[in-house]
Amino acid sequence: MKRRHLLASAAALAVFGAHVTAGAQTPDVHAQLPMGKPFKIIAPGAPGGILDLTSRLVAKTLGERIKQPVIVENHAGAGGTIGIQNMLRADPDGRTLVMGSLGPNAANYELQSKLPYAYQDLSAVIHVLSMPDVVVVNPKLPVKSVEELKKYAASQAQGLAMAVSTSGSSGHLAGALLNQRTGIKAVDVIYKGAAPALTDLVAGQVDYMVDNLITTLPLARGGKVRPIAVTTKERSPELPDVPTMVELGYPDFDVTVWLGLFVSSKTPKAVVTALNAELNKVLADPEVRKTIALQGGSAVGGSPEDFERFVLAEKSRWAEVIKRGNIKVD
């Protein structure tokens, strides 16, 4: 009996020792990052837009964490596809990421017949944030609601001019849905980012637009643009008096702005895992979360697999919307 007890104890110690040894040999996730050279986040939009602002916020905190420079480069144009292509041309070592979004990473597969990359060329790293789009008008227009925008558009023989920050963006698709559901006739005026589009909206060169809260909120607070609806099912805490499209009688109108980071699908899995781990820590940083919240969004995070499932669902959902609405991108 005593011998059996000693053998059992020895076996238990052996198992415990094996776990300790395995734990000690578990590779440091941080060590999987390709250190020694600067990292880069490509923002496929103009300076001042959501892609740019979010990229710079993440880059700053990530650089501080990994003790390496993380630079941001703006590559605007072609509905975000130029930025994606530039990321794919870089070495697939994990040092070059792109800040993806609805257009180039979900909708454009249906919108553009000759997209210069395939869905399989990219690997999802992390879901960065989510926020509403907002319908905003030039405050000089006699428009304070979606119903008044409909009536005003009907009174204009040439229709209205709708600014589009980026071809294929959530604002573009939400704007197309708005026009379809309400019967508003408008010409799309497409820009290379939110900043130039909003500049023209404030100046009265265009009549209205649908764009993300992060860029429209400062102008709305300053009275430079007038918000008349948000595109998500719930009202925005930053614009509590502005109704949702659902409240206004459009029950299927639910559009969310989302951003996330991608790398080339040729990037080693261990590097993607390490990037995800560091970026989850970035998104858990109280100051980062506070900044995103003040801009009207929510930090998300999660695993690469979580983000991959989300993007696939968005790709499928918007393919149906685009086909049903016959939405085209020239």
Coordinates of C-alpha atoms in Angstrom, one line a residue:
M1 CA 0.0 0.0 0.0
K2 CA 2.8 2.4 1.0
R3 CA 4.7 1.5 -2.3
R4 CA 1.5 2.2 -4.4
H5 CA 1.1 5.5 -2.6
L6 CA 4.7 6.5 -3.3
L7 CA 4.3 5.5 -7.0
A8 CA 1.1 7.6 -7.3
S9 CA 2.7 10.6 -5.7
A10 CA 5.7 10.3 -8.0
A11 CA 3.4 10.1 -11.0
A12 CA 1.5 13.2 -9.8
L13 CA 4.7 15.1 -9.4
A14 CA 5.8 14.0 -12.8
V15 CA 2.6 15.3 -14.4
F16 CA 2.9 18.6 -12.4
G17 CA 6.5 18.9 -13.5
A18 CA 5.6 18.3 -17.1
H19 CA 3.0 21.2 -16.9
V20 CA 5.6 23.5 -15.3
T21 CA 8.1 22.6 -17.9
A22 CA 5.6 23.1 -20.7
G23 CA 4.6 26.4 -19.2
A24 CA 8.2 27.5 -19.0
Q25 CA 8.8 26.5 -22.6
T26 CA 5.6 28.3 -23.9
P27 CA 7.0 30.9 -26.4
D28 CA 6.6 34.5 -25.5
V29 CA 3.9 35.9 -27.8
H30 CA 5.8 39.3 -27.9
A31 CA 8.9 37.5 -29.1
Q32 CA 7.0 36.4 -32.3
L33 CA 6.9 40.0 -33.5
P34 CA 9.4 41.0 -36.3
M35 CA 11.3 43.5 -34.2
G36 CA 14.2 45.7 -35.3
K37 CA 12.5 47.8 -37.9
P38 CA 9.5 50.3 -37.9
F39 CA 6.0 48.9 -38.2
K40 CA 3.5 50.6 -40.5
I41 CA -0.3 51.1 -40.5
I42 CA -1.7 52.1 -43.9
A43 CA -4.8 54.3 -43.7
P44 CA -6.7 54.0 -47.1
G45 CA -8.2 57.5 -46.7
A46 CA -7.3 61.2 -46.5
P47 CA -5.8 62.8 -43.4
G48 CA -8.5 63.8 -40.9
G49 CA -10.9 60.9 -41.7
I50 CA -11.9 58.0 -39.5
L51 CA -9.3 55.7 -41.1
D52 CA -6.5 58.2 -40.5
L53 CA -7.5 59.2 -36.9
T54 CA -8.0 55.6 -35.8
S55 CA -4.8 54.5 -37.3
R56 CA -2.8 57.2 -35.5
L57 CA -4.5 56.5 -32.2
V58 CA -3.6 52.8 -32.5
A59 CA -0.1 53.4 -33.9
K60 CA 0.8 55.7 -31.0
T61 CA -0.2 53.2 -28.2
L62 CA 1.1 50.2 -30.1
G63 CA 4.5 51.8 -30.6
E64 CA 4.7 52.6 -26.9
R65 CA 3.9 49.0 -26.0
I66 CA 6.3 47.2 -28.3
K67 CA 9.1 49.9 -28.1
Q68 CA 9.2 50.2 -31.9
P69 CA 8.2 53.1 -34.2
V70 CA 4.8 52.6 -35.7
I71 CA 4.2 55.0 -38.6
V72 CA 1.0 55.8 -40.4
E73 CA 0.9 56.3 -44.2
N74 CA -2.2 57.7 -46.0
H75 CA -3.0 56.0 -49.3
A76 CA -6.4 57.4 -50.4
G77 CA -8.4 56.6 -53.5
A78 CA -10.3 53.9 -55.4
G79 CA -12.6 53.2 -52.5
G80 CA -9.8 52.1 -50.3
T81 CA -8.3 49.6 -52.7
I82 CA -5.1 51.6 -53.2
G83 CA -4.3 51.2 -49.5
I84 CA -5.0 47.5 -49.6
Q85 CA -2.8 47.0 -52.7
N86 CA 0.1 48.9 -51.0
M87 CA -0.1 46.7 -48.0
L88 CA -0.1 43.6 -50.1
R89 CA 3.1 44.8 -52.0
A90 CA 5.0 45.0 -48.7
D91 CA 6.9 42.1 -47.3
P92 CA 4.4 39.7 -45.5
D93 CA 6.3 39.8 -42.3
G94 CA 3.6 41.4 -40.2
R95 CA 5.3 44.9 -40.1
T96 CA 2.8 46.4 -42.5
L97 CA -0.9 46.4 -41.6
V98 CA -3.9 48.1 -43.2
M99 CA -6.8 49.7 -41.5
G100 CA -9.7 48.0 -43.2
S101 CA -13.4 48.9 -43.3
L102 CA -16.7 47.9 -44.9
G103 CA -15.9 49.2 -48.4
P104 CA -12.6 47.6 -49.3
N105 CA -12.9 44.6 -47.1
A106 CA -16.5 43.5 -47.6
A107 CA -18.7 45.6 -50.0
N108 CA -16.2 46.1 -52.8
Y109 CA -16.1 42.4 -53.6
E110 CA -19.6 42.9 -55.0
L111 CA -19.4 46.6 -56.0
Q112 CA -16.3 46.3 -58.1
S113 CA -16.1 43.8 -60.9
K114 CA -12.3 44.1 -61.3
L115 CA -11.1 44.4 -57.8
P116 CA -7.2 44.0 -57.9
Y117 CA -7.1 41.6 -54.9
A118 CA -9.1 38.7 -53.6
Y119 CA -10.7 38.1 -50.2
Q120 CA -8.2 35.3 -49.6
D121 CA -5.3 37.7 -50.0
L122 CA -5.8 39.2 -46.6
S123 CA -5.8 37.8 -43.0
A124 CA -8.0 39.4 -40.3
V125 CA -6.0 40.5 -37.3
I126 CA -8.4 42.4 -35.0
H127 CA -11.8 44.2 -34.9
V128 CA -10.8 47.7 -33.8
L129 CA -14.0 49.7 -33.4
S130 CA -17.7 50.1 -34.2
M131 CA -19.9 53.3 -34.4
P132 CA -22.9 54.7 -36.1
D133 CA -23.1 56.7 -39.4
V134 CA -25.0 60.0 -39.2
V135 CA -27.2 61.7 -41.8
V136 CA -26.0 65.3 -41.8
V137 CA -27.2 68.3 -43.9
N138 CA -25.8 71.8 -44.5
P139 CA -27.4 73.9 -41.8
K140 CA -28.4 76.6 -44.3
L141 CA -30.9 74.2 -45.9
P142 CA -34.5 74.4 -44.6
V143 CA -34.2 70.8 -43.4
K144 CA -34.4 69.6 -39.8
S145 CA -35.5 66.0 -40.3
V146 CA -35.4 63.1 -42.9
E147 CA -39.0 63.9 -43.8
E148 CA -38.1 67.6 -44.5
L149 CA -35.1 66.3 -46.6
K150 CA -37.5 64.3 -48.7
K151 CA -39.7 67.3 -49.3
Y152 CA -36.8 69.6 -50.0
A153 CA -35.4 67.1 -52.5
A154 CA -38.7 66.8 -54.2
S155 CA -38.9 70.6 -54.6
Q156 CA -35.5 70.8 -56.4
A157 CA -35.8 70.1 -60.2
Q158 CA -32.2 69.0 -60.5
G159 CA -32.3 66.9 -57.3
L160 CA -29.7 67.2 -54.6
A161 CA -26.0 66.6 -54.3
M162 CA -24.9 63.9 -51.8
A163 CA -21.3 63.9 -50.7
V164 CA -19.6 60.5 -50.4
S165 CA -16.4 60.4 -48.4
T166 CA -15.1 57.2 -50.0
S167 CA -16.6 55.0 -52.7
G168 CA -18.0 51.8 -51.2
S169 CA -17.8 53.1 -47.7
S170 CA -20.5 52.5 -45.0
G171 CA -21.6 56.1 -45.6
H172 CA -21.9 55.5 -49.3
L173 CA -24.0 52.4 -48.9
A174 CA -26.1 53.9 -46.1
G175 CA -26.6 57.0 -48.3
A176 CA -27.7 54.8 -51.2
L177 CA -30.1 53.0 -48.8
L178 CA -31.5 56.3 -47.5
N179 CA -32.2 57.4 -51.1
Q180 CA -33.8 54.1 -52.0
R181 CA -36.0 54.0 -49.0
T182 CA -37.1 57.6 -49.1
G183 CA -37.2 58.2 -52.8
I184 CA -34.7 61.1 -52.6
K185 CA -33.1 61.9 -55.9
A186 CA -29.5 62.9 -55.6
V187 CA -26.2 62.8 -57.5
D188 CA -23.3 61.2 -55.7
V189 CA -20.2 63.4 -55.4
I190 CA -17.4 61.1 -54.4
Y191 CA -14.3 62.3 -52.5
K192 CA -11.1 60.7 -51.3
G193 CA -11.9 61.0 -47.7
A194 CA -14.3 62.5 -45.1
A195 CA -12.3 65.7 -44.5
P196 CA -12.7 67.1 -48.1
A197 CA -16.3 65.9 -48.3
L198 CA -17.2 67.6 -45.1
T199 CA -15.4 70.8 -46.1
D200 CA -17.6 71.0 -49.2
L201 CA -20.7 70.2 -47.1
V202 CA -19.9 73.0 -44.7
A203 CA -19.3 75.4 -47.6
G204 CA -22.6 74.5 -49.3
Q205 CA -21.1 72.9 -52.3
V206 CA -23.1 69.7 -51.6
D207 CA -26.4 69.3 -49.7
Y208 CA -26.1 66.4 -47.4
M209 CA -24.1 63.2 -46.7
V210 CA -24.1 60.1 -44.5
D211 CA -20.8 59.6 -42.7
N212 CA -19.3 58.2 -39.6
L213 CA -19.8 59.9 -36.2
I214 CA -16.0 60.3 -35.5
T215 CA -15.7 63.0 -38.2
T216 CA -19.1 64.5 -38.2
L217 CA -19.4 65.0 -34.4
P218 CA -17.1 68.0 -34.0
L219 CA -18.8 69.8 -36.8
A220 CA -22.3 68.9 -35.5
R221 CA -21.3 70.2 -32.0
G222 CA -20.1 73.4 -33.6
G223 CA -23.2 74.0 -35.7
K224 CA -21.3 73.6 -38.9
V225 CA -23.5 70.6 -40.0
R226 CA -27.0 69.5 -38.8
P227 CA -27.5 65.8 -37.9
I228 CA -31.0 64.5 -38.6
A229 CA -30.7 60.8 -38.1
V230 CA -28.3 58.0 -37.1
T231 CA -28.1 54.7 -38.9
T232 CA -27.9 52.2 -36.0
K233 CA -30.8 50.6 -34.2
E234 CA -29.9 52.5 -31.0
R235 CA -29.5 56.2 -30.6
S236 CA -25.9 57.5 -30.1
P237 CA -25.1 58.7 -26.5
E238 CA -23.2 61.5 -28.2
L239 CA -26.3 62.7 -30.1
P240 CA -29.1 61.7 -27.8
D241 CA -31.7 63.9 -29.4
V242 CA -31.1 62.6 -32.9
P243 CA -33.5 59.8 -33.9
T244 CA -32.6 56.5 -35.6
M245 CA -33.8 55.6 -39.0
V246 CA -35.6 52.7 -37.4
E247 CA -37.5 55.1 -35.2
L248 CA -38.4 57.1 -38.3
G249 CA -40.2 54.2 -39.9
Y250 CA -37.4 52.3 -41.7
P251 CA -37.2 49.0 -39.7
D252 CA -34.5 47.3 -41.7
F253 CA -32.1 50.4 -41.7
D254 CA -29.2 49.3 -39.5
V255 CA -25.8 50.3 -40.7
T256 CA -22.7 50.2 -38.5
V257 CA -19.3 51.7 -39.3
W258 CA -16.5 49.3 -38.4
L259 CA -12.8 49.3 -38.7
G260 CA -10.3 46.5 -38.3
L261 CA -6.7 45.7 -39.0
F262 CA -5.5 43.2 -41.7
V263 CA -2.2 41.8 -43.0
S264 CA -1.3 39.8 -46.0
S265 CA -2.5 36.2 -45.8
K266 CA 1.1 35.2 -46.4
T267 CA 2.0 36.5 -42.9
P268 CA 3.0 33.7 -40.5
K269 CA 0.2 32.6 -38.2
A270 CA 2.4 33.1 -35.1
V271 CA 3.0 36.7 -36.1
V272 CA -0.8 37.3 -36.6
T273 CA -1.4 35.8 -33.2
A274 CA 1.3 38.1 -31.6
L275 CA -0.1 41.2 -33.3
N276 CA -3.6 40.3 -32.1
A277 CA -2.4 39.9 -28.5
E278 CA -0.6 43.3 -28.5
L279 CA -3.5 45.1 -30.2
N280 CA -6.0 43.6 -27.7
K281 CA -3.9 45.3 -25.0
V282 CA -3.9 48.5 -27.0
L283 CA -7.7 48.4 -27.2
A284 CA -8.0 47.7 -23.5
D285 CA -6.0 50.8 -22.7
P286 CA -8.3 53.2 -20.8
E287 CA -7.1 56.2 -22.7
V288 CA -7.7 54.5 -26.1
R289 CA -11.1 53.4 -25.0
K290 CA -11.9 56.8 -23.7
T291 CA -10.8 58.5 -26.9
I292 CA -12.8 56.1 -29.1
A293 CA -15.9 56.6 -26.9
L294 CA -15.6 60.4 -27.0
Q295 CA -15.6 60.1 -30.8
G296 CA -18.8 58.2 -30.6
G297 CA -17.5 54.7 -31.1
S298 CA -16.8 51.5 -29.1
A299 CA -13.5 49.6 -29.0
V300 CA -14.1 45.9 -29.9
G301 CA -11.0 43.6 -29.9
G302 CA -11.3 39.8 -29.8
S303 CA -9.5 37.1 -31.7
P304 CA -8.6 37.0 -35.4
E305 CA -11.2 34.3 -35.8
D306 CA -13.9 36.5 -34.2
F307 CA -13.1 39.2 -36.7
E308 CA -12.9 36.9 -39.6
R309 CA -16.4 35.6 -38.9
F310 CA -17.7 39.2 -38.6
V311 CA -16.2 40.2 -41.9
L312 CA -17.6 37.2 -43.7
A313 CA -21.1 38.0 -42.4
E314 CA -20.7 41.7 -43.5
K315 CA -19.5 40.5 -46.9
S316 CA -22.5 38.3 -47.4
R317 CA -25.0 40.8 -46.0
W318 CA -23.9 43.7 -48.2
A319 CA -23.6 41.6 -51.3
E320 CA -27.4 41.0 -51.0
V321 CA -28.1 44.7 -50.3
I322 CA -26.0 45.8 -53.3
K323 CA -27.7 43.3 -55.7
R324 CA -31.2 44.1 -54.4
G325 CA -30.6 47.8 -54.7
N326 CA -28.6 47.6 -58.0
I327 CA -26.0 49.9 -56.3
K328 CA -23.1 50.7 -58.7
V329 CA -19.7 52.1 -58.3
D330 CA -18.2 53.7 -61.4

